[in-house]
PDB file of C-alpha atoms in Angstrom:
ATOM      1  CA  ALA A   1     -13.284  -8.747   6.753  1.00 68.00           C
ATOM      2  CA  THR A   2     -10.977  -8.051   3.839  1.00 92.00           C
ATOM      3  CA  PRO A   3      -9.614 -10.409   1.164  1.00 98.00           C
ATOM      4  CA  GLN A   4      -6.972 -12.714   2.641  1.00 98.00           C
ATOM      5  CA  VAL A   5      -6.274 -14.707  -0.523  1.00 98.00           C
ATOM      6  CA  ILE A   6      -6.179 -13.063  -3.937  1.00 98.00           C
ATOM      7  CA  GLY A   7      -6.336 -15.086  -7.133  1.00 98.00           C
ATOM      8  CA  VAL A   8      -4.454 -13.375  -9.959  1.00 98.00           C
ATOM      9  CA  GLY A   9      -5.020 -15.879 -12.752  1.00 98.00           C
ATOM     10  CA  PRO A  10      -7.398 -14.876 -15.562  1.00 98.00           C
ATOM     11  CA  GLY A  11     -10.743 -16.580 -15.993  1.00 97.00           C
ATOM     12  CA  ARG A  12     -10.633 -20.120 -17.435  1.00 96.00           C
ATOM     13  CA  THR A  13      -7.300 -20.987 -15.804  1.00 97.00           C
ATOM     14  CA  GLY A  14      -8.881 -23.028 -13.020  1.00 94.00           C
ATOM     15  CA  THR A  15     -10.537 -20.163 -11.192  1.00 95.00           C
ATOM     16  CA  ASP A  16     -13.784 -22.060 -10.579  1.00 94.00           C
ATOM     17  CA  SER A  17     -11.851 -24.877  -8.889  1.00 91.00           C
ATOM     18  CA  LEU A  18      -9.865 -22.358  -6.870  1.00 94.00           C
ATOM     19  CA  LYS A  19     -13.090 -20.657  -5.790  1.00 96.00           C
ATOM     20  CA  VAL A  20     -14.432 -23.943  -4.425  1.00 94.00           C
ATOM     21  CA  ALA A  21     -11.123 -24.754  -2.732  1.00 92.00           C
ATOM     22  CA  LEU A  22     -10.824 -21.389  -0.998  1.00 95.00           C
ATOM     23  CA  ALA A  23     -14.394 -21.594   0.275  1.00 96.00           C
ATOM     24  CA  ARG A  24     -13.758 -25.077   1.710  1.00 94.00           C
ATOM     25  CA  LEU A  25     -10.552 -23.865   3.328  1.00 93.00           C
ATOM     26  CA  GLY A  26     -12.407 -21.119   5.171  1.00 95.00           C
ATOM     27  CA  PHE A  27     -11.573 -18.126   2.972  1.00 96.00           C
ATOM     28  CA  GLY A  28     -15.122 -17.430   1.868  1.00 97.00           C
ATOM     29  CA  PRO A  29     -17.125 -15.790   0.660  1.00 98.00           C
ATOM     30  CA  VAL A  30     -15.129 -15.812  -2.560  1.00 98.00           C
ATOM     31  CA  TYR A  31     -15.512 -12.997  -5.105  1.00 98.00           C
ATOM     32  CA  HIS A  32     -15.850 -14.188  -8.721  1.00 98.00           C
ATOM     33  CA  MET A  33     -17.351 -12.977 -11.995  1.00 96.00           C
ATOM     34  CA  LYS A  34     -20.413 -15.080 -11.168  1.00 95.00           C
ATOM     35  CA  GLU A  35     -20.968 -12.883  -8.121  1.00 97.00           C
ATOM     36  CA  LEU A  36     -20.949  -9.781 -10.314  1.00 95.00           C
ATOM     37  CA  LEU A  37     -23.533 -11.324 -12.625  1.00 92.00           C
ATOM     38  CA  PHE A  38     -25.720 -13.434 -10.355  1.00 93.00           C
ATOM     39  CA  GLU A  39     -24.828 -12.642  -6.709  1.00 95.00           C
ATOM     40  CA  GLU A  40     -24.570 -16.356  -5.891  1.00 95.00           C
ATOM     41  CA  SER A  41     -23.418 -15.648  -2.328  1.00 96.00           C
ATOM     42  CA  GLY A  42     -26.326 -13.321  -1.658  1.00 96.00           C
ATOM     43  CA  ILE A  43     -24.039 -10.291  -1.322  1.00 97.00           C
ATOM     44  CA  SER A  44     -24.964  -7.271  -3.420  1.00 96.00           C
ATOM     45  CA  THR A  45     -22.539  -6.413  -6.221  1.00 97.00           C
ATOM     46  CA  GLU A  46     -24.833  -3.859  -7.859  1.00 95.00           C
ATOM     47  CA  GLY A  47     -22.886  -1.261  -9.830  1.00 95.00           C
ATOM     48  CA  GLN A  48     -19.503  -2.856  -9.204  1.00 97.00           C
ATOM     49  CA  MET A  49     -18.676  -3.561 -12.844  1.00 96.00           C
ATOM     50  CA  LYS A  50     -18.437   0.185 -13.346  1.00 97.00           C
ATOM     51  CA  LEU A  51     -16.078   0.407 -10.361  1.00 98.00           C
ATOM     52  CA  TRP A  52     -13.771  -2.210 -11.860  1.00 98.00           C
ATOM     53  CA  GLU A  53     -13.878  -0.398 -15.185  1.00 98.00           C
ATOM     54  CA  ARG A  54     -12.901   2.855 -13.461  1.00 98.00           C
ATOM     55  CA  ALA A  55     -10.112   1.054 -11.602  1.00 98.00           C
ATOM     56  CA  ALA A  56      -8.750  -0.271 -14.904  1.00 98.00           C
ATOM     57  CA  LEU A  57      -8.776   3.284 -16.237  1.00 98.00           C
ATOM     58  CA  ALA A  58      -6.578   4.370 -13.301  1.00 97.00           C
ATOM     59  CA  ASP A  59      -9.237   6.120 -11.212  1.00 98.00           C
ATOM     60  CA  GLU A  60      -7.326   6.612  -7.962  1.00 96.00           C
ATOM     61  CA  THR A  61     -10.525   7.079  -5.941  1.00 98.00           C
ATOM     62  CA  MET A  62     -11.074   3.311  -6.201  1.00 98.00           C
ATOM     63  CA  TRP A  63      -8.105   2.504  -3.951  1.00 98.00           C
ATOM     64  CA  GLY A  64      -6.835   3.497  -0.506  1.00 96.00           C
ATOM     65  CA  ALA A  65      -8.442   3.118   2.906  1.00 93.00           C
ATOM     66  CA  ASP A  66     -11.588   4.921   1.758  1.00 95.00           C
ATOM     67  CA  GLY A  67     -11.497   3.803  -1.868  1.00 97.00           C
ATOM     68  CA  THR A  68     -14.882   3.154  -3.412  1.00 98.00           C
ATOM     69  CA  LEU A  69     -13.859  -0.232  -4.801  1.00 98.00           C
ATOM     70  CA  VAL A  70     -12.020  -1.195  -1.612  1.00 98.00           C
ATOM     71  CA  ARG A  71     -15.105  -0.507   0.485  1.00 97.00           C
ATOM     72  CA  SER A  72     -17.181  -2.686  -1.830  1.00 97.00           C
ATOM     73  CA  LEU A  73     -14.817  -5.632  -1.193  1.00 98.00           C
ATOM     74  CA  GLU A  74     -14.988  -5.531   2.609  1.00 97.00           C
ATOM     75  CA  ALA A  75     -17.456  -8.428   2.798  1.00 96.00           C
ATOM     76  CA  TRP A  76     -15.232 -10.877   0.914  1.00 98.00           C
ATOM     77  CA  GLY A  77     -12.699 -13.298   2.379  1.00 98.00           C
ATOM     78  CA  SER A  78     -10.937 -13.866  -0.945  1.00 98.00           C
ATOM     79  CA  GLY A  79     -11.378 -13.325  -4.667  1.00 98.00           C
ATOM     80  CA  VAL A  80     -10.579 -15.003  -7.977  1.00 98.00           C
ATOM     81  CA  ASP A  81     -11.374 -14.684 -11.707  1.00 98.00           C
ATOM     82  CA  PHE A  82     -12.029 -11.605 -13.824  1.00 98.00           C
ATOM     83  CA  PRO A  83     -12.178  -8.756 -12.905  1.00 98.00           C
ATOM     84  CA  PHE A  84     -10.813  -9.275  -9.378  1.00 98.00           C
ATOM     85  CA  SER A  85      -7.722 -11.086 -10.679  1.00 98.00           C
ATOM     86  CA  SER A  86      -6.654  -8.250 -12.968  1.00 98.00           C
ATOM     87  CA  PHE A  87      -5.126  -5.883 -10.393  1.00 98.00           C
ATOM     88  CA  PRO A  88      -2.153  -7.638  -8.754  1.00 98.00           C
ATOM     89  CA  ALA A  89      -0.002  -4.531  -8.276  1.00 98.00           C
ATOM     90  CA  GLU A  90      -2.860  -2.581  -6.699  1.00 98.00           C
ATOM     91  CA  MET A  91      -3.852  -5.548  -4.527  1.00 98.00           C
ATOM     92  CA  VAL A  92      -0.302  -6.003  -3.213  1.00 98.00           C
ATOM     93  CA  GLU A  93      -0.313  -2.415  -2.036  1.00 98.00           C
ATOM     94  CA  GLN A  94      -3.886  -2.448  -0.752  1.00 97.00           C
ATOM     95  CA  TYR A  95      -3.700  -5.782   1.092  1.00 98.00           C
ATOM     96  CA  PRO A  96      -0.101  -6.229   2.314  1.00 97.00           C
ATOM     97  CA  GLU A  97      -0.983  -9.249   4.477  1.00 97.00           C
ATOM     98  CA  ALA A  98      -2.749 -11.177   1.711  1.00 98.00           C
ATOM     99  CA  LYS A  99      -1.437 -14.239  -0.086  1.00 98.00           C
ATOM    100  CA  PHE A 100      -1.645 -14.517  -3.874  1.00 98.00           C
ATOM    101  CA  VAL A 101      -2.425 -17.500  -6.102  1.00 98.00           C
ATOM    102  CA  LEU A 102      -1.599 -17.478  -9.811  1.00 98.00           C
ATOM    103  CA  THR A 103      -3.567 -20.165 -11.632  1.00 96.00           C
ATOM    104  CA  VAL A 104      -1.788 -21.125 -14.864  1.00 96.00           C
ATOM    105  CA  ARG A 105      -2.777 -22.970 -18.022  1.00 95.00           C
ATOM    106  CA  ASP A 106      -1.304 -23.763 -21.435  1.00 96.00           C
ATOM    107  CA  GLY A 107      -1.939 -20.761 -23.672  1.00 97.00           C
ATOM    108  CA  ASP A 108      -3.466 -22.661 -26.595  1.00 97.00           C
ATOM    109  CA  LYS A 109      -5.790 -24.567 -24.291  1.00 97.00           C
ATOM    110  CA  TRP A 110      -6.752 -21.293 -22.628  1.00 97.00           C
ATOM    111  CA  PHE A 111      -7.653 -19.734 -25.982  1.00 97.00           C
ATOM    112  CA  ASP A 112      -9.769 -22.760 -26.880  1.00 97.00           C
ATOM    113  CA  SER A 113     -11.473 -22.625 -23.497  1.00 96.00           C
ATOM    114  CA  ILE A 114     -12.406 -18.943 -23.587  1.00 95.00           C
ATOM    115  CA  ASN A 115     -13.767 -19.400 -27.109  1.00 93.00           C
ATOM    116  CA  ARG A 116     -15.963 -22.279 -25.951  1.00 91.00           C
ATOM    117  CA  THR A 117     -17.238 -20.265 -23.000  1.00 89.00           C
ATOM    118  CA  ILE A 118     -16.799 -16.656 -21.964  1.00 89.00           C
ATOM    119  CA  CYS A 119     -16.213 -15.260 -25.470  1.00 88.00           C
ATOM    120  CA  ASN A 120     -19.654 -16.586 -26.433  1.00 80.00           C
ATOM    121  CA  PHE A 121     -21.712 -15.962 -23.323  1.00 66.00           C
ATOM    122  CA  GLN A 122     -23.489 -12.860 -22.069  1.00 52.00           C
ATOM    123  CA  ASN A 123     -22.508  -9.832 -24.122  1.00 51.00           C
ATOM    124  CA  GLY A 124     -19.258 -11.388 -25.318  1.00 55.00           C
ATOM    125  CA  PRO A 125     -17.733 -10.640 -28.710  1.00 59.00           C
ATOM    126  CA  ASN A 126     -18.860 -13.999 -30.144  1.00 64.00           C
ATOM    127  CA  SER A 127     -22.278 -14.056 -28.492  1.00 66.00           C
ATOM    128  CA  PRO A 128     -25.216 -15.133 -30.697  1.00 67.00           C
ATOM    129  CA  TRP A 129     -27.737 -12.636 -32.041  1.00 60.00           C
ATOM    130  CA  TRP A 130     -30.471 -13.814 -29.685  1.00 60.00           C
ATOM    131  CA  MET A 131     -28.265 -13.115 -26.649  1.00 65.00           C
ATOM    132  CA  ASN A 132     -27.770  -9.566 -27.879  1.00 65.00           C
ATOM    133  CA  LEU A 133     -31.556  -9.201 -28.053  1.00 64.00           C
ATOM    134  CA  LEU A 134     -31.976 -10.549 -24.521  1.00 64.00           C
ATOM    135  CA  ASN A 135     -29.459  -8.008 -23.307  1.00 61.00           C
ATOM    136  CA  LEU A 136     -31.925  -5.275 -24.192  1.00 64.00           C
ATOM    137  CA  LEU A 137     -34.171  -6.452 -21.349  1.00 60.00           C
ATOM    138  CA  PRO A 138     -33.960  -4.110 -18.323  1.00 63.00           C
ATOM    139  CA  VAL A 139     -34.468  -6.954 -15.829  1.00 58.00           C
ATOM    140  CA  GLY A 140     -32.507  -9.716 -14.128  1.00 65.00           C
ATOM    141  CA  PRO A 141     -28.825 -10.066 -15.004  1.00 71.00           C
ATOM    142  CA  PHE A 142     -29.136  -8.632 -18.523  1.00 68.00           C
ATOM    143  CA  PRO A 143     -28.097  -5.040 -17.686  1.00 81.00           C
ATOM    144  CA  ARG A 144     -25.004  -6.515 -16.044  1.00 87.00           C
ATOM    145  CA  PHE A 145     -24.153  -8.456 -19.197  1.00 81.00           C
ATOM    146  CA  VAL A 146     -24.178  -5.153 -21.057  1.00 83.00           C
ATOM    147  CA  ALA A 147     -21.938  -3.487 -18.447  1.00 89.00           C
ATOM    148  CA  GLN A 148     -19.553  -6.435 -18.590  1.00 90.00           C
ATOM    149  CA  GLN A 149     -18.259  -5.628 -22.071  1.00 88.00           C
ATOM    150  CA  PRO A 150     -16.803  -2.135 -21.433  1.00 93.00           C
ATOM    151  CA  MET A 151     -15.341  -3.404 -18.157  1.00 95.00           C
ATOM    152  CA  MET A 152     -13.553  -6.274 -19.911  1.00 94.00           C
ATOM    153  CA  ASP A 153     -12.424  -3.980 -22.735  1.00 94.00           C
ATOM    154  CA  ALA A 154     -10.904  -1.560 -20.210  1.00 96.00           C
ATOM    155  CA  ILE A 155      -9.100  -4.394 -18.415  1.00 97.00           C
ATOM    156  CA  MET A 156      -7.691  -5.833 -21.648  1.00 96.00           C
ATOM    157  CA  ALA A 157      -6.577  -2.419 -22.917  1.00 97.00           C
ATOM    158  CA  THR A 158      -4.800  -1.368 -19.738  1.00 98.00           C
ATOM    159  CA  LYS A 159      -3.699  -4.572 -18.016  1.00 98.00           C
ATOM    160  CA  PHE A 160      -2.859  -7.082 -20.753  1.00 98.00           C
ATOM    161  CA  ARG A 161      -0.053  -6.647 -23.265  1.00 97.00           C
ATOM    162  CA  GLY A 162      -0.587  -6.964 -27.001  1.00 97.00           C
ATOM    163  CA  VAL A 163      -4.375  -6.523 -27.027  1.00 96.00           C
ATOM    164  CA  SER A 164      -6.684  -3.534 -26.806  1.00 95.00           C
ATOM    165  CA  SER A 165     -10.082  -5.159 -26.243  1.00 93.00           C
ATOM    166  CA  TRP A 166     -11.827  -8.340 -25.146  1.00 92.00           C
ATOM    167  CA  SER A 167     -12.915  -8.978 -28.754  1.00 90.00           C
ATOM    168  CA  GLU A 168      -9.288  -8.897 -29.856  1.00 93.00           C
ATOM    169  CA  ILE A 169      -8.141 -11.499 -27.354  1.00 94.00           C
ATOM    170  CA  CYS A 170     -11.078 -13.727 -28.318  1.00 93.00           C
ATOM    171  CA  SER A 171     -10.398 -13.482 -32.049  1.00 92.00           C
ATOM    172  CA  SER A 172      -6.640 -14.078 -32.238  1.00 95.00           C
ATOM    173  CA  ARG A 173      -4.961 -17.206 -30.911  1.00 97.00           C
ATOM    174  CA  ASP A 174      -1.486 -15.694 -31.236  1.00 98.00           C
ATOM    175  CA  LYS A 175      -2.455 -12.542 -29.358  1.00 97.00           C
ATOM    176  CA  ALA A 176      -4.241 -14.497 -26.634  1.00 97.00           C
ATOM    177  CA  VAL A 177      -1.305 -16.857 -26.057  1.00 98.00           C
ATOM    178  CA  TYR A 178       1.097 -13.908 -25.969  1.00 98.00           C
ATOM    179  CA  ALA A 179      -1.128 -11.906 -23.619  1.00 98.00           C
ATOM    180  CA  LEU A 180      -1.477 -14.810 -21.190  1.00 98.00           C
ATOM    181  CA  ASP A 181       2.263 -15.481 -21.150  1.00 98.00           C
ATOM    182  CA  GLU A 182       3.048 -11.805 -20.575  1.00 98.00           C
ATOM    183  CA  TRP A 183       0.404 -11.653 -17.841  1.00 98.00           C
ATOM    184  CA  ASN A 184       2.043 -14.486 -15.925  1.00 98.00           C
ATOM    185  CA  LYS A 185       5.418 -12.748 -16.187  1.00 98.00           C
ATOM    186  CA  TYR A 186       3.866  -9.498 -14.987  1.00 98.00           C
ATOM    187  CA  VAL A 187       2.271 -11.131 -11.948  1.00 98.00           C
ATOM    188  CA  LYS A 188       5.556 -12.754 -10.949  1.00 98.00           C
ATOM    189  CA  HIS A 189       7.235  -9.366 -11.287  1.00 98.00           C
ATOM    190  CA  VAL A 190       4.817  -7.346  -9.144  1.00 98.00           C
ATOM    191  CA  VAL A 191       3.890  -9.912  -6.471  1.00 98.00           C
ATOM    192  CA  PRO A 192       6.728 -10.737  -4.032  1.00 98.00           C
ATOM    193  CA  ALA A 193       7.777 -14.356  -4.442  1.00 98.00           C
ATOM    194  CA  HIS A 194       7.176 -15.193  -0.776  1.00 98.00           C
ATOM    195  CA  LYS A 195       3.528 -14.174  -1.146  1.00 98.00           C
ATOM    196  CA  LEU A 196       2.849 -15.959  -4.442  1.00 98.00           C
ATOM    197  CA  PHE A 197       1.867 -19.574  -5.120  1.00 96.00           C
ATOM    198  CA  VAL A 198       1.703 -20.713  -8.742  1.00 95.00           C
ATOM    199  CA  PHE A 199      -1.169 -23.187  -8.943  1.00 90.00           C
ATOM    200  CA  ASP A 200      -1.511 -25.585 -11.873  1.00 87.00           C
ATOM    201  CA  VAL A 201      -4.714 -27.577 -11.493  1.00 73.00           C
ATOM    202  CA  LYS A 202      -3.578 -30.050 -14.150  1.00 73.00           C
ATOM    203  CA  GLU A 203      -0.504 -30.946 -12.098  1.00 71.00           C
ATOM    204  CA  GLY A 204      -2.718 -32.229  -9.322  1.00 66.00           C
ATOM    205  CA  HIS A 205      -2.235 -29.350  -6.894  1.00 62.00           C
ATOM    206  CA  GLY A 206      -4.941 -29.733  -4.287  1.00 64.00           C
ATOM    207  CA  TYR A 207      -6.289 -28.389  -1.044  1.00 62.00           C
ATOM    208  CA  LYS A 208      -3.331 -29.690   0.961  1.00 69.00           C
ATOM    209  CA  VAL A 209      -0.871 -27.758  -1.184  1.00 75.00           C
ATOM    210  CA  LEU A 210      -2.975 -24.620  -0.906  1.00 75.00           C
TER     211      LEU A 210
END
């Protein structure tokens, strides 16, 4: 199997809801940041954060029929959320039969949401001191939390306009709103319109529309 539906909206734009919807519609298992951290579907994602980081840094060995990252995605029926969502141009070329879903959200609400959640969790830029101590543990998900930061920094620096790191997008409302708006424009530019569905959870889009 290869991904048939590719979510290209950043985390906290409704990607959790889209993950549930795609699974119910038969496009599972669904790749998500939670899979990278916790392997909720029972599929190994060991070492894949480094692959996504290398992909963000334009390592061409990640893509193509025998690409290291491509081979690691063969078990998945679809994917959403960071980091999967951050490579629309590459995904269009790699999976020409796939459909794409861009989840969208008001920029200010998105900034508030990431600062309540993913900017504070794991090894995020706003994470509390005790989380940083836990990340020193060589067991469980903690090594993955540590690997998450350079991966997200690489994605922000190379894929999102106006920011150079995950910390920067978490710390500046203006930069975050601008980066999200530019991201949506970029996706609409690189994904052919007939393959792209813009999905706004707040507008009541549901399974039937998908």
